[in-house]
Coordinates of C-alpha atoms in Angstrom, one line a residue:
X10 CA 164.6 8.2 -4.7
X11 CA 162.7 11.2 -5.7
X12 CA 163.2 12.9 -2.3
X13 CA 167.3 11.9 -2.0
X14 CA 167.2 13.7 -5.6
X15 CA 165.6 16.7 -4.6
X16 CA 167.3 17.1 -1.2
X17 CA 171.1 16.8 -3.4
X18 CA 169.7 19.3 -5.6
X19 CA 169.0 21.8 -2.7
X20 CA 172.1 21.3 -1.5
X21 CA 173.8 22.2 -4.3
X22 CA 171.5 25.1 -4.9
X23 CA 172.5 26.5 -1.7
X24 CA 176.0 25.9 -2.0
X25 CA 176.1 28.0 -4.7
X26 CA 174.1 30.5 -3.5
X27 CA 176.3 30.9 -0.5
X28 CA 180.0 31.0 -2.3
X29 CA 178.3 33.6 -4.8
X30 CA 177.2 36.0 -1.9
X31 CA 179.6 35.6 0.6
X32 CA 183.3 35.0 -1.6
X33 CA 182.0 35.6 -5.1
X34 CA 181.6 39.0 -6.7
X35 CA 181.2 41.8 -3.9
X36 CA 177.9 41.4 -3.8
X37 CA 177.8 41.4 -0.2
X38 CA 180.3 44.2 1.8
X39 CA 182.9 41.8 3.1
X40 CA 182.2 41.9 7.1
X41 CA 179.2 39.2 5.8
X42 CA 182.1 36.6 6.4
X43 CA 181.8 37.6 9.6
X44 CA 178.8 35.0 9.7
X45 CA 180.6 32.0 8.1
X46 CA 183.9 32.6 11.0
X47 CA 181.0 32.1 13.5
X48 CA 179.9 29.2 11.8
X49 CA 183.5 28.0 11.3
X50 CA 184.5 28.3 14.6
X51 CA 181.4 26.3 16.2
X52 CA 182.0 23.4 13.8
X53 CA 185.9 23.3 14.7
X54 CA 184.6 23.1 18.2
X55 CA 181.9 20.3 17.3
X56 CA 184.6 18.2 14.8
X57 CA 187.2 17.7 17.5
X58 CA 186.4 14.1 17.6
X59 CA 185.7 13.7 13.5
X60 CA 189.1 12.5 11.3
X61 CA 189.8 14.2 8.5
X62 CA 192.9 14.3 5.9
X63 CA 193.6 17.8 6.4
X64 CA 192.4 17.9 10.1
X65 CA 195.8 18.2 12.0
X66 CA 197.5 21.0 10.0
X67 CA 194.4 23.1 10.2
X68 CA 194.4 22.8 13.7
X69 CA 197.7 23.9 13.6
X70 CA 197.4 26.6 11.6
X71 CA 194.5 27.9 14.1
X72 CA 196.9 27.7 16.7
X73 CA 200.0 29.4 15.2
X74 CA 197.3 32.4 13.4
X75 CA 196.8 32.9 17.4
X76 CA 200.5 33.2 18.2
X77 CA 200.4 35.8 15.1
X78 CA 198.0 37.5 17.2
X79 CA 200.0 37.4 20.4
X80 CA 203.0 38.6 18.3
X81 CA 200.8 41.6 17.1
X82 CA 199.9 42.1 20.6
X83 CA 203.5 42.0 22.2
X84 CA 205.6 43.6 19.5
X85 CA 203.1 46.3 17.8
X86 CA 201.3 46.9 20.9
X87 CA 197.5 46.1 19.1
X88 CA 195.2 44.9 21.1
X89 CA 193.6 41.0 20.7
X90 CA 189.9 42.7 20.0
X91 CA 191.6 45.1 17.0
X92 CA 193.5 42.2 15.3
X93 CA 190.4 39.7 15.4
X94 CA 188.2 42.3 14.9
X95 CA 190.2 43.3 11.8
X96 CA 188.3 42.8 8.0
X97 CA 191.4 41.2 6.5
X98 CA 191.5 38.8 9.3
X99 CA 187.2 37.9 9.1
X100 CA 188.3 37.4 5.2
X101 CA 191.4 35.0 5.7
X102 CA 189.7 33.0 9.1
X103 CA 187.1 31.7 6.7
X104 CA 190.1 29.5 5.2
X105 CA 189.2 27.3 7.9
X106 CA 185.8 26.6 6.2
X107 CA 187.2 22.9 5.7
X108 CA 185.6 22.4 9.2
X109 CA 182.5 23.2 8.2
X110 CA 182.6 20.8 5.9
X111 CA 183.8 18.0 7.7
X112 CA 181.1 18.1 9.9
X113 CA 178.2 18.1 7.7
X114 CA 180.3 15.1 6.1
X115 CA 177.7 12.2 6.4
X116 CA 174.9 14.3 4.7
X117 CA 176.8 17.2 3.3
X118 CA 178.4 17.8 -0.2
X119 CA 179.2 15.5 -3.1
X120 CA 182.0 16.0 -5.1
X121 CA 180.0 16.5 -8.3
X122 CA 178.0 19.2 -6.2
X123 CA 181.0 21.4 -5.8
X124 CA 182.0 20.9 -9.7
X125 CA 178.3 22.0 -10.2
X126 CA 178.7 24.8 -8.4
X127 CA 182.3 25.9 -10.1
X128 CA 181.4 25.6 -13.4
X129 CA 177.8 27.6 -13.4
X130 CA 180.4 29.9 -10.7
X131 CA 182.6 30.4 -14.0
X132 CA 180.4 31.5 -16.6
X133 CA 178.5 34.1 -13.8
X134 CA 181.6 35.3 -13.1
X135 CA 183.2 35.8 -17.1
X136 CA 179.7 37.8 -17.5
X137 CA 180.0 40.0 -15.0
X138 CA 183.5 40.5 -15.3
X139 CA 182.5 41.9 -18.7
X140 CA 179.5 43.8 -17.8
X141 CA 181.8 45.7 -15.3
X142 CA 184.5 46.3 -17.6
X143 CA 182.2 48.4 -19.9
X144 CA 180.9 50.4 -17.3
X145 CA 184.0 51.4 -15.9
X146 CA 184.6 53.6 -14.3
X147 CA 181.6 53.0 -12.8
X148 CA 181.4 50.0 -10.0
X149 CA 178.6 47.8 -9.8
X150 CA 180.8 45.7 -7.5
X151 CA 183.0 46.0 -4.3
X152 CA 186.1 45.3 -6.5
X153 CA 189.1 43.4 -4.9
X154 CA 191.2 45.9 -6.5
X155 CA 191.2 48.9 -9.4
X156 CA 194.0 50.1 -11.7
X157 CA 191.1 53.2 -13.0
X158 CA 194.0 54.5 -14.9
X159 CA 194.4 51.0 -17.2
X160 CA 191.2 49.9 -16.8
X161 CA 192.5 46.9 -14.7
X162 CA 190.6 45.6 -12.2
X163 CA 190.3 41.9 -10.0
X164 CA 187.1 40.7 -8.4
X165 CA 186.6 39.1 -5.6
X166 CA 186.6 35.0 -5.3
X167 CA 187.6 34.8 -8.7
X168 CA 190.1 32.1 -8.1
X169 CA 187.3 30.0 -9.0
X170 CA 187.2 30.7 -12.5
X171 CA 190.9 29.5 -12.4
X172 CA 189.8 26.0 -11.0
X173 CA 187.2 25.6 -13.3
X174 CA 189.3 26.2 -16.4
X175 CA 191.5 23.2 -15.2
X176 CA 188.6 21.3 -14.6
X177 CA 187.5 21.5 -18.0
X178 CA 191.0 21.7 -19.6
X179 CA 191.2 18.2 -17.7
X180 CA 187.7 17.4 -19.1
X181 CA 189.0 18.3 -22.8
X182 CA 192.1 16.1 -22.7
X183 CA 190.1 12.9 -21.3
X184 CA 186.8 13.0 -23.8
X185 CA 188.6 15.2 -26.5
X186 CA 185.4 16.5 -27.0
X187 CA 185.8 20.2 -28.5
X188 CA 183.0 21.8 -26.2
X189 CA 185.2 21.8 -23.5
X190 CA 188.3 23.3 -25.4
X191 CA 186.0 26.5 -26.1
X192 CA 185.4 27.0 -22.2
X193 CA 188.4 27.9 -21.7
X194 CA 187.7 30.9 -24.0
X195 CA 186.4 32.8 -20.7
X196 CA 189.4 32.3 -18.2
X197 CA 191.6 33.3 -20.8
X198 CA 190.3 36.5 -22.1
X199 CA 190.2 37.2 -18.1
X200 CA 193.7 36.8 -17.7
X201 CA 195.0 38.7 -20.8
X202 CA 192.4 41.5 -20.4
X203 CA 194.1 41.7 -16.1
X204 CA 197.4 41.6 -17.9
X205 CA 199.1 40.3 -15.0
X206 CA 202.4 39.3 -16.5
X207 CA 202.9 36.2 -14.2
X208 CA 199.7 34.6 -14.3
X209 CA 199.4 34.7 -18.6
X210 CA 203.2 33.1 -18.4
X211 CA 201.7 30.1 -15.6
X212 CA 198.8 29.2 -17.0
X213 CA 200.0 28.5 -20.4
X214 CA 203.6 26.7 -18.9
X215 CA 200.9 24.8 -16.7
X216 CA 198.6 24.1 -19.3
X217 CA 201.4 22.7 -21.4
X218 CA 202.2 20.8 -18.4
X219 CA 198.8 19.0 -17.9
X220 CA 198.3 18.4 -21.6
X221 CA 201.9 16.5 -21.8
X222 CA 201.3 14.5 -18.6
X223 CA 197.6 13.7 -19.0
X224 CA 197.1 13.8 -23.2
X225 CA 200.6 12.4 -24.2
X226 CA 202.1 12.9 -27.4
X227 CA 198.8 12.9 -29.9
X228 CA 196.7 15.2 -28.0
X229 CA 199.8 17.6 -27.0
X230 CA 200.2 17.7 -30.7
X231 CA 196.8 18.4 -31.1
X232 CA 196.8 21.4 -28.8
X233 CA 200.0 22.6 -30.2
X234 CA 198.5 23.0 -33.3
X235 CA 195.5 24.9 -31.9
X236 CA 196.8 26.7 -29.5
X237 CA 198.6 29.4 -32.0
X238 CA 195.0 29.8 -33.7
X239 CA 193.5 30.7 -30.4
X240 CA 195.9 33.1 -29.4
X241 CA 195.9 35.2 -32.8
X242 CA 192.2 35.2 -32.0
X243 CA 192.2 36.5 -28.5
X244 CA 195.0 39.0 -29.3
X245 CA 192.4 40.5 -32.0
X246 CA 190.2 41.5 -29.6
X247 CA 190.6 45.1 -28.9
X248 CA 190.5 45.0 -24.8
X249 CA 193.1 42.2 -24.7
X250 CA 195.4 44.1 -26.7
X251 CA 195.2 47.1 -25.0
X252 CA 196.1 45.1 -22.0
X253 CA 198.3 43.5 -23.7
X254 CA 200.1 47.3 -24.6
X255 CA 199.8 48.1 -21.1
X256 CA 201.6 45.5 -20.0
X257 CA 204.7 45.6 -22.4
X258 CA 204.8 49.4 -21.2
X259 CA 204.9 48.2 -17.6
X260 CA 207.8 45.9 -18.5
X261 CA 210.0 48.5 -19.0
X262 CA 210.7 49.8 -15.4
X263 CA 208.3 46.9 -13.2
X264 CA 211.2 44.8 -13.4
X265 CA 213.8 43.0 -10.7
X266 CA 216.5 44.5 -12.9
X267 CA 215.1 48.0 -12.0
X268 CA 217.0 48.6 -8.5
X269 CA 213.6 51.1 -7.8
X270 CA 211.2 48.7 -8.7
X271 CA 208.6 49.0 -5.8
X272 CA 208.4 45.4 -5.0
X273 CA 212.4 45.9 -4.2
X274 CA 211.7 48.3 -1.9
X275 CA 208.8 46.8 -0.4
X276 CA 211.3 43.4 -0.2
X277 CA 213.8 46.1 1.8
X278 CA 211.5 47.2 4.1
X279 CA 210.0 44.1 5.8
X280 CA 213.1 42.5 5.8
X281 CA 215.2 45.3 7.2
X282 CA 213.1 47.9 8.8
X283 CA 209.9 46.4 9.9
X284 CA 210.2 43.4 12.3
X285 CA 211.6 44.4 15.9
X286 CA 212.8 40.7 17.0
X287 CA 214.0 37.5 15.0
X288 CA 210.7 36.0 17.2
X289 CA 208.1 38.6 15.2
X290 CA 209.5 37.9 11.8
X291 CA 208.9 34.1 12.3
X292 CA 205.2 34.3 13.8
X293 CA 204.6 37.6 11.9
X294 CA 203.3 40.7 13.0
X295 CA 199.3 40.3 12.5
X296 CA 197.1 42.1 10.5
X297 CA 196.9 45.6 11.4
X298 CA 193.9 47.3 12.3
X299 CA 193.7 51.0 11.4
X300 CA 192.2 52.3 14.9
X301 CA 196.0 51.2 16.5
X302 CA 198.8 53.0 16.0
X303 CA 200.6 50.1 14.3
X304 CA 197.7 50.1 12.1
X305 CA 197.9 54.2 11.0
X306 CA 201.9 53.1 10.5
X307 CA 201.0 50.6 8.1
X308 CA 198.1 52.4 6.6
X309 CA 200.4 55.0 6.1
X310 CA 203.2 53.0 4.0
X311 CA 200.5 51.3 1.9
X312 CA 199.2 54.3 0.8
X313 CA 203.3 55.8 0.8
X314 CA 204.3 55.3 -3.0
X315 CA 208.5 54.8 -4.1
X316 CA 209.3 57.3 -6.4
X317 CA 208.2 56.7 -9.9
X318 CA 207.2 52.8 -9.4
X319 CA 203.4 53.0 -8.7
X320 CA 202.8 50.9 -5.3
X321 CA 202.7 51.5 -1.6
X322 CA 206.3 50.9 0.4
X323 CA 204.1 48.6 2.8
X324 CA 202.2 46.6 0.1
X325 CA 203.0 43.1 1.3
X326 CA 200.3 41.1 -0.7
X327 CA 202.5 42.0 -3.6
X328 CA 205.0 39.2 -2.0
X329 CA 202.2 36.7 -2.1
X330 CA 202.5 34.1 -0.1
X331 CA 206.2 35.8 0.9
X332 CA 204.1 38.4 1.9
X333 CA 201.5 36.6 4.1
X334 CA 204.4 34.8 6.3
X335 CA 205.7 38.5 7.0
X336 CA 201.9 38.7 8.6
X337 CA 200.6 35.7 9.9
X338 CA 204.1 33.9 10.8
X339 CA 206.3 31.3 9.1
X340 CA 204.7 28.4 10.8
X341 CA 201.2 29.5 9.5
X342 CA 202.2 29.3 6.0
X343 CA 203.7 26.0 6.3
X344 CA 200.8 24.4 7.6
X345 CA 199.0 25.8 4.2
X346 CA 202.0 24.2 2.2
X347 CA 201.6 21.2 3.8
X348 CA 198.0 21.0 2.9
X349 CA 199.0 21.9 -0.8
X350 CA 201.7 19.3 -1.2
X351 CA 199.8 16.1 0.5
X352 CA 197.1 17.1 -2.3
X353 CA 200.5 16.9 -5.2
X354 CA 201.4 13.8 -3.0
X355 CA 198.3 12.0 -2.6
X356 CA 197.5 9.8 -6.3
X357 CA 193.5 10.0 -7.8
X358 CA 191.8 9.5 -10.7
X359 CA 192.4 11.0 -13.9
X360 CA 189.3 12.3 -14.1
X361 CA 190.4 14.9 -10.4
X362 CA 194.0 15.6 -11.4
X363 CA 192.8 19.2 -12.8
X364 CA 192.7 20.2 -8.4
X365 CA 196.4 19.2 -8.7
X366 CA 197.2 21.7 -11.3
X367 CA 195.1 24.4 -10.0
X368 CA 197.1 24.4 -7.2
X369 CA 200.9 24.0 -9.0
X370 CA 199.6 27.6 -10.7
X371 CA 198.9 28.6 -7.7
X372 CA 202.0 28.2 -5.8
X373 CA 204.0 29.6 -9.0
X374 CA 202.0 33.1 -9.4
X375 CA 201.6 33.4 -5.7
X376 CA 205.3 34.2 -5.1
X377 CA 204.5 37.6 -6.7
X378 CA 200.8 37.6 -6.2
X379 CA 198.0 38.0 -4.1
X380 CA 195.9 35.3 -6.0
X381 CA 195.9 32.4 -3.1
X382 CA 194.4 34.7 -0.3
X383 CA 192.3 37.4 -2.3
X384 CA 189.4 38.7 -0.8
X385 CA 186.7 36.0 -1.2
X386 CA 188.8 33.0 -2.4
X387 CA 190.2 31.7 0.7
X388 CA 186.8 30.0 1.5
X389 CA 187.0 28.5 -1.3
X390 CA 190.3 26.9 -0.4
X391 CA 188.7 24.8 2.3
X392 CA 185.8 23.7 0.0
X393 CA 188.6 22.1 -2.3
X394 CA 190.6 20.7 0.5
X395 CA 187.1 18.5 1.4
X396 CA 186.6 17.8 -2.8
X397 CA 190.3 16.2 -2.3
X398 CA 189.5 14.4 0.6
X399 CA 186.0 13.2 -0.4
X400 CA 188.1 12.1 -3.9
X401 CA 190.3 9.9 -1.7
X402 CA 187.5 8.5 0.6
X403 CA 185.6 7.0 -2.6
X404 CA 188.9 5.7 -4.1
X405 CA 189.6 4.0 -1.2
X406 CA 186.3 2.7 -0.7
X407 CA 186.0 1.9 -4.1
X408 CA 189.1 -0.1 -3.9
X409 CA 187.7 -2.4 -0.5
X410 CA 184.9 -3.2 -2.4
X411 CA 186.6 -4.1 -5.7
X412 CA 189.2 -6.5 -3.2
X413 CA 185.6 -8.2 -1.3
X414 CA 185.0 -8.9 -4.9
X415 CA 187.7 -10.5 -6.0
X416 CA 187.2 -13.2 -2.2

């Protein structure tokens, strides 16, 4: 028993330490996921014959990225070496890191290993999200992006911190134990002190939505009552309301009723100037590689800014997932979505229901929002997609056993 419990503890040490260097925090310059694509695609090659929940649409999704490639190749004349070879293709590939896991199934990750890992994941992250806001301007980490001018900044993988604040907003509601309702403290101030309008309007519609459908009537009263108290407290805090400010300023002209807003104009130009057949648009044009000329094009309209609305004319990861279709092809998306809405689909515990509102915020602020496939969070994507399917296993099995019983 003593060796089982050691060799579970390694795993999850190493677990860790892999998501924190290779998707979590810059730590590592991003062509280090260059490694885990190797390792992805020998484990899609040795899981052909292993079932898994989410099996087929990956597999489709590898095949339709590659007809996003050929679409790059045949309408924007790159080449199939500069698309693969590309750093925001290495990043998004490693999406596909739900192979990996399926084949270390057997002897592989627990559930409870991958909660280990995303809540010590969370706090890392909150502290060094703070550390590196006091030393701005000064980087002590390869940012994901970085507003110098408001001080607002996003870091990589931290989509994590997201699914750990459900996970212990879901923990709060089930033991009403008030530990858990001040870890949330962390996400929070990180999403006022980003001040991205969209995100601060999700997480408290979907946090009022898991407290209703999980807590019923007493605890949503509960946290109605609370929730006020909080806010007053975090608005107090000089950094939050200077984002806060920021953002109210921002309002005034980053709007859909401003016909110049950028993301308008960005809207305008991939819908009316960019694609050169009806076949492109629907299995996207690829991600462009700055040594091709449809790469210096596009390099050239993302650094090309509107008028007086900060934002490049060829920003497309400010369309979210709208954006990412426009790249890697209608058909690729939808095999994501599919994934997403077996997981809404599929019923679990109590206890797990925090992955299935993780991902409804998800799929609200990434219609504007780059959230789903920032640099160092679509790994993690895969690692959930196993925690699902490793939920479901056990409920199932748990459920045979419980029926032999009862004969």
């Amino acid at each position: 028993m003593g060796d089982v419990h050691l060799m579970n503890s390694t795993k999850k040490k190493f677990l860790f330490i892999f998501l924190l260097f290779s998707c979590v925090l810059g730590l590592l310059p991003g062509q280090f996921m260059l490694v885990a694509d190797l390792v992805i695609i020998y484990s899609i090659l040795k899981t052909w014959n292993v079932r898994g929940m989410f099996k087929a649409p990956m597999c489709l999704f590898v095949i339709f990225l590659l007809c996003s490639a050929i679409s790059c190749y045949f309408y924007e004349k790159q080449s199939f070496w500069l698309t693969f070879t590309n750093l925001d293709f290495i990043m998004f590939f490693s999406f596909l890191s739900y192979f990996f896991m399926i084949k270390k199934r057997k002897t592989a990750f627990t559930v409870s290993d991958i909660e280990w890992c995303i809540t010590r994941l969370y706090f890392i992250i909150f502290l060094v999200f703070l550390v590196q806001y006091a030393l701005l301007p000064h980087r002590i980490l390869h940012l994901a992006t970085f507003i110098e001018g408001e001080k607002r900044f996003t870091v990589f993988g931290q989509i994590v911190t997201l699914a750990a604040y459900f996970y212990f907003l879901n923990k709060y509601i089930i033991s009403k134990k008030n530990k858990y309702l001040l870890y949330l403290l962390p996400e929070l101030l990180i999403v006022f002190i980003q001040g991205f309008r969209s995100y601060i309007v999700a997480i408290i519609l979907v946090s009022a939505l898991f407290v209703v459908k999980v807590g019923g009537i007493k605890r949503t009263m509960s946290i109605i009552l609370i929730t006020p108290i909080l806010a007053f407290f975090i608005i107090q805090i000089p950094i939050v309301n200077n984002a806060i400010s920021n953002m109210m300023d921002r309002q005034v002209d980053a709007n859909f009723s401003n016909e110049d807003y950028i993301r308008l104009r960005q809207f305008e130009y991939f819908t009316t100037e960019h694609f050169k057949s009806p076949v492109e648009y629907v299995f996207g044009s690829g991600f462009s590689n700055p040594r091709s000329e449809y790469g210096k094009r596009m390099f050239y309209l993302q650094g090309m800014v509107d008028g007086n609305q900060t934002g490049p004319i060829g920003g497309w990861r400010d369309w979210g997932m709208v954006g990412l279709s426009w790249i890697i092809g209608l058909p690729c998306l939808l095999c994501i979505l599919f994934c997403i809405f077996r997981i809404f689909r599929t019923n679990i515990p109590k206890q797990y229901l925090y992955l299935k509102y993780f991902y409804v915020f998800i799929l609200l602020t990434s219609v504007t929002s780059v959230e789903f496939y920032r640099w160092g969070s679509v790994f993690f994507h895969g690692v959930l997609f196993y925690q699902f399917e490793m939920i479901v296993r056990k409920q199932k099995s748990d459920l045979l056993a419980l029926k032999g019983q009862q004969v």
